[in-house]
PDB file of C-alpha atoms in Angstrom:
ATOM      1  CA  ALA A 938       0.000   0.000   0.000  1.00  0.00           C
ATOM      2  CA  LEU A 939       2.819   2.386   0.879  1.00  0.00           C
ATOM      3  CA  LEU A 940       4.662   1.505  -2.319  1.00  0.00           C
ATOM      4  CA  GLU A 941       1.543   2.187  -4.402  1.00  0.00           C
ATOM      5  CA  LYS A 942       0.996   5.525  -2.681  1.00  0.00           C
ATOM      6  CA  THR A 943       4.630   6.495  -3.234  1.00  0.00           C
ATOM      7  CA  ALA A 944       4.432   5.461  -6.887  1.00  0.00           C
ATOM      8  CA  GLU A 945       1.260   7.536  -7.363  1.00  0.00           C
ATOM      9  CA  GLU A 946       2.863  10.572  -5.704  1.00  0.00           C
ATOM     10  CA  SER A 947       5.957  10.141  -7.849  1.00  0.00           C
ATOM     11  CA  ALA A 948       3.869   9.940 -11.018  1.00  0.00           C
ATOM     12  CA  GLU A 949       1.887  13.046 -10.016  1.00  0.00           C
ATOM     13  CA  LEU A 950       5.077  14.977  -9.257  1.00  0.00           C
ATOM     14  CA  ARG A 951       6.526  13.870 -12.596  1.00  0.00           C
ATOM     15  CA  ARG A 952       3.388  15.152 -14.393  1.00  0.00           C
ATOM     16  CA  GLN A 953       3.613  18.462 -12.547  1.00  0.00           C
ATOM     17  CA  LEU A 954       7.303  18.780 -13.434  1.00  0.00           C
ATOM     18  CA  GLU A 955       6.615  18.092 -17.098  1.00  0.00           C
ATOM     19  CA  ALA A 956       3.792  20.649 -17.132  1.00  0.00           C
ATOM     20  CA  GLN A 957       6.041  23.257 -15.509  1.00  0.00           C
ATOM     21  CA  CYS A 958       8.818  22.524 -18.005  1.00  0.00           C
ATOM     22  CA  LYS A 959       6.337  23.056 -20.851  1.00  0.00           C
ATOM     23  CA  ARG A 960       5.243  26.382 -19.320  1.00  0.00           C
ATOM     24  CA  ASN A 961       8.868  27.439 -18.931  1.00  0.00           C
ATOM     25  CA  LEU A 962       9.648  26.594 -22.551  1.00  0.00           C
ATOM     26  CA  GLU A 963       6.575  28.537 -23.681  1.00  0.00           C
ATOM     27  CA  MET A 964       7.598  31.564 -21.601  1.00  0.00           C
ATOM     28  CA  GLU A 965      11.133  31.434 -22.999  1.00  0.00           C
ATOM     29  CA  ARG A 966       9.715  31.256 -26.527  1.00  0.00           C
ATOM     30  CA  LEU A 967       7.469  34.254 -25.830  1.00  0.00           C
ATOM     31  CA  LEU A 968      10.330  36.236 -24.326  1.00  0.00           C
ATOM     32  CA  GLN A 969      12.526  35.574 -27.350  1.00  0.00           C
ATOM     33  CA  ALA A 970       9.716  36.556 -29.706  1.00  0.00           C
ATOM     34  CA  ALA A 971       8.942  39.790 -27.828  1.00  0.00           C
ATOM     35  CA  PRO A 972      10.322  43.002 -29.348  1.00  0.00           C
ATOM     36  CA  GLN A 973      13.184  44.751 -27.611  1.00  0.00           C
ATOM     37  CA  GLN A 974      12.410  47.526 -25.134  1.00  0.00           C
ATOM     38  CA  SER A 975      11.727  50.891 -26.671  1.00  0.00           C
ATOM     39  CA  SER A 976      13.886  53.938 -26.035  1.00  0.00           C
ATOM     40  CA  THR A 977      11.332  55.236 -23.506  1.00  0.00           C
ATOM     41  CA  GLY A 978      12.273  52.499 -21.086  1.00  0.00           C
ATOM     42  CA  GLN A 979       8.799  51.000 -21.044  1.00  0.00           C
ATOM     43  CA  ALA A 980       8.455  47.241 -21.027  1.00  0.00           C
ATOM     44  CA  PRO A 981       7.194  45.709 -24.280  1.00  0.00           C
ATOM     45  CA  GLY A 982       3.436  45.988 -24.562  1.00  0.00           C
ATOM     46  CA  THR A 983       3.224  48.448 -21.661  1.00  0.00           C
ATOM     47  CA  PRO A 984       1.104  51.494 -22.486  1.00  0.00           C
ATOM     48  CA  LEU A 985       2.644  54.896 -21.929  1.00  0.00           C
ATOM     49  CA  GLY A 986       2.034  56.204 -18.455  1.00  0.00           C
ATOM     50  CA  ALA A 987       1.868  52.744 -16.899  1.00  0.00           C
ATOM     51  CA  SER A 988       4.414  51.974 -14.249  1.00  0.00           C
ATOM     52  CA  ASN A 989       6.020  48.822 -13.064  1.00  0.00           C
ATOM     53  CA  LYS A 990       5.950  47.571  -9.471  1.00  0.00           C
ATOM     54  CA  LYS A 991       9.249  49.231  -8.628  1.00  0.00           C
ATOM     55  CA  ASN A 992       8.078  52.750  -9.541  1.00  0.00           C
ATOM     56  CA  GLU A 993       4.435  52.594  -8.478  1.00  0.00           C
ATOM     57  CA  ASP A 994       4.733  55.412  -5.931  1.00  0.00           C
ATOM     58  CA  ALA A 995       2.987  58.410  -7.472  1.00  0.00           C
ATOM     59  CA  PHE A 996       4.595  60.970  -5.199  1.00  0.00           C
ATOM     60  CA  GLY A 997       8.213  59.835  -5.423  1.00  0.00           C
ATOM     61  CA  ASP A 998       9.167  61.207  -2.006  1.00  0.00           C
ATOM     62  CA  ASP A 999       8.721  57.898  -0.162  1.00  0.00           C
ATOM     63  CA  ASP A1000      11.154  55.872  -2.262  1.00  0.00           C
ATOM     64  CA  ASP A1001      12.733  54.353   0.848  1.00  0.00           C
ATOM     65  CA  PHE A1002       9.385  53.182   2.282  1.00  0.00           C
ATOM     66  CA  ASP A1003       8.409  49.881   0.689  1.00  0.00           C
ATOM     67  CA  ILE A1004       6.462  47.983   3.316  1.00  0.00           C
ATOM     68  CA  GLU A1005       6.284  44.786   1.276  1.00  0.00           C
ATOM     69  CA  ALA A1006      10.034  44.629   0.811  1.00  0.00           C
ATOM     70  CA  ALA A1007      10.516  45.622   4.435  1.00  0.00           C
ATOM     71  CA  ARG A1008       8.375  42.713   5.590  1.00  0.00           C
ATOM     72  CA  LEU A1009      10.406  40.319   3.476  1.00  0.00           C
ATOM     73  CA  THR A1010      13.820  41.700   4.444  1.00  0.00           C
ATOM     74  CA  GLY A1011      13.108  42.281   8.099  1.00  0.00           C
ATOM     75  CA  GLY A1012      12.569  46.031   8.032  1.00  0.00           C
ATOM     76  CA  THR A1013      15.655  47.679   6.623  1.00  0.00           C
ATOM     77  CA  ALA A1014      14.025  50.892   5.405  1.00  0.00           C
ATOM     78  CA  GLY A1015      11.204  52.793   7.055  1.00  0.00           C
ATOM     79  CA  PHE A1016       9.087  49.897   8.289  1.00  0.00           C
ATOM     80  CA  HIS A1017      10.442  47.854  11.180  1.00  0.00           C
ATOM     81  CA  PRO A1018       8.438  44.733  12.024  1.00  0.00           C
ATOM     82  CA  LEU A1019       7.365  44.431  15.633  1.00  0.00           C
ATOM     83  CA  GLU A1020       8.311  40.769  15.559  1.00  0.00           C
ATOM     84  CA  GLY A1021      11.988  41.604  15.036  1.00  0.00           C
ATOM     85  CA  ALA A1022      11.918  44.213  17.785  1.00  0.00           C
ATOM     86  CA  LEU A1023      10.436  41.726  20.246  1.00  0.00           C
ATOM     87  CA  LYS A1024      12.921  39.012  19.331  1.00  0.00           C
ATOM     88  CA  SER A1025      15.822  41.344  19.997  1.00  0.00           C
ATOM     89  CA  THR A1026      14.570  42.636  23.360  1.00  0.00           C
ATOM     90  CA  GLN A1027      15.963  41.425  26.680  1.00  0.00           C
ATOM     91  CA  ILE A1028      12.567  41.304  28.434  1.00  0.00           C
ATOM     92  CA  ALA A1029      11.634  37.647  28.893  1.00  0.00           C
ATOM     93  CA  GLN A1030       7.854  38.191  28.742  1.00  0.00           C
ATOM     94  CA  LEU A1031       8.143  39.822  25.322  1.00  0.00           C
ATOM     95  CA  THR A1032      10.183  37.010  23.770  1.00  0.00           C
ATOM     96  CA  GLY A1033       7.685  34.254  24.527  1.00  0.00           C
ATOM     97  CA  PRO A1034       5.963  32.336  21.742  1.00  0.00           C
ATOM     98  CA  TYR A1035       2.584  34.025  22.295  1.00  0.00           C
ATOM     99  CA  ALA A1036       4.084  37.513  22.193  1.00  0.00           C
ATOM    100  CA  ILE A1037       6.024  36.680  19.020  1.00  0.00           C
ATOM    101  CA  ALA A1038       2.898  35.182  17.405  1.00  0.00           C
ATOM    102  CA  ALA A1039       0.890  38.301  18.299  1.00  0.00           C
ATOM    103  CA  ALA A1040       3.634  40.554  16.913  1.00  0.00           C
ATOM    104  CA  THR A1041       3.726  38.535  13.692  1.00  0.00           C
ATOM    105  CA  LEU A1042      -0.046  38.909  13.359  1.00  0.00           C
ATOM    106  CA  ILE A1043       0.179  42.665  13.944  1.00  0.00           C
ATOM    107  CA  ASP A1044       2.923  42.929  11.298  1.00  0.00           C
ATOM    108  CA  LYS A1045       0.838  40.975   8.789  1.00  0.00           C
ATOM    109  CA  LEU A1046      -2.202  43.150   9.494  1.00  0.00           C
ATOM    110  CA  SER A1047      -0.204  46.350   9.098  1.00  0.00           C
ATOM    111  CA  VAL A1048       1.184  45.144   5.763  1.00  0.00           C
ATOM    112  CA  ALA A1049      -2.297  44.083   4.630  1.00  0.00           C
ATOM    113  CA  LEU A1050      -3.798  47.439   5.569  1.00  0.00           C
ATOM    114  CA  ASP A1051      -0.975  49.322   3.896  1.00  0.00           C
ATOM    115  CA  ARG A1052      -1.550  47.387   0.685  1.00  0.00           C
ATOM    116  CA  ARG A1053      -5.307  48.091   0.777  1.00  0.00           C
ATOM    117  CA  PRO A1054      -5.822  51.809   1.346  1.00  0.00           C
ATOM    118  CA  PHE A1055      -9.595  51.661   0.784  1.00  0.00           C
ATOM    119  CA  ILE A1056     -10.062  49.175   3.631  1.00  0.00           C
ATOM    120  CA  ARG A1057      -7.787  51.299   5.815  1.00  0.00           C
ATOM    121  CA  ALA A1058      -9.908  54.372   5.031  1.00  0.00           C
ATOM    122  CA  VAL A1059     -13.128  52.493   5.806  1.00  0.00           C
ATOM    123  CA  ILE A1060     -11.753  51.400   9.191  1.00  0.00           C
ATOM    124  CA  VAL A1061     -10.621  54.947  10.030  1.00  0.00           C
ATOM    125  CA  VAL A1062     -14.013  56.406   9.069  1.00  0.00           C
ATOM    126  CA  TYR A1063     -15.813  53.718  11.083  1.00  0.00           C
ATOM    127  CA  PHE A1064     -13.785  54.456  14.215  1.00  0.00           C
ATOM    128  CA  LEU A1065     -14.142  58.193  13.697  1.00  0.00           C
ATOM    129  CA  ILE A1066     -17.942  57.957  13.401  1.00  0.00           C
ATOM    130  CA  PHE A1067     -18.133  55.501  16.306  1.00  0.00           C
ATOM    131  CA  HIS A1068     -16.097  57.704  18.649  1.00  0.00           C
ATOM    132  CA  LEU A1069     -17.836  60.901  17.611  1.00  0.00           C
ATOM    133  CA  GLY A1070     -21.155  59.146  18.201  1.00  0.00           C
ATOM    134  CA  MET A1071     -20.016  58.069  21.662  1.00  0.00           C
ATOM    135  CA  ILE A1072     -18.851  61.581  22.545  1.00  0.00           C
ATOM    136  CA  LEU A1073     -21.820  63.496  21.135  1.00  0.00           C
ATOM    137  CA  PHE A1074     -24.671  61.171  22.062  1.00  0.00           C
TER     138      PHE A1074
END
């Protein structure tokens, strides 16, 4: 039974590998067939005015604040994950597994909210209306 299961898994992995190899060959063929980049620096097929992921900041003054890259690299520029700060502290209560898990969750939520400004605005408006309602009524 174990041998049959292993053989089935091996066959499935082999099929997945072959499918991925076919996709890779197709992508390489498409890349070779694509025209060279134009003198404007735009990627092939990119309409004028469109930006790539690297230059998506419309204002240009926050070039060192990339929260996604900061989350992946551990917070080298602008955004410093709470998880890393807690791991490096000397206070024993803050280095426990529950504190680290909570810090990781807070970091993930902050990244998620930064990537979705509409949701962030909705939450701010909700809290603003809620607190004003509590104060005034």
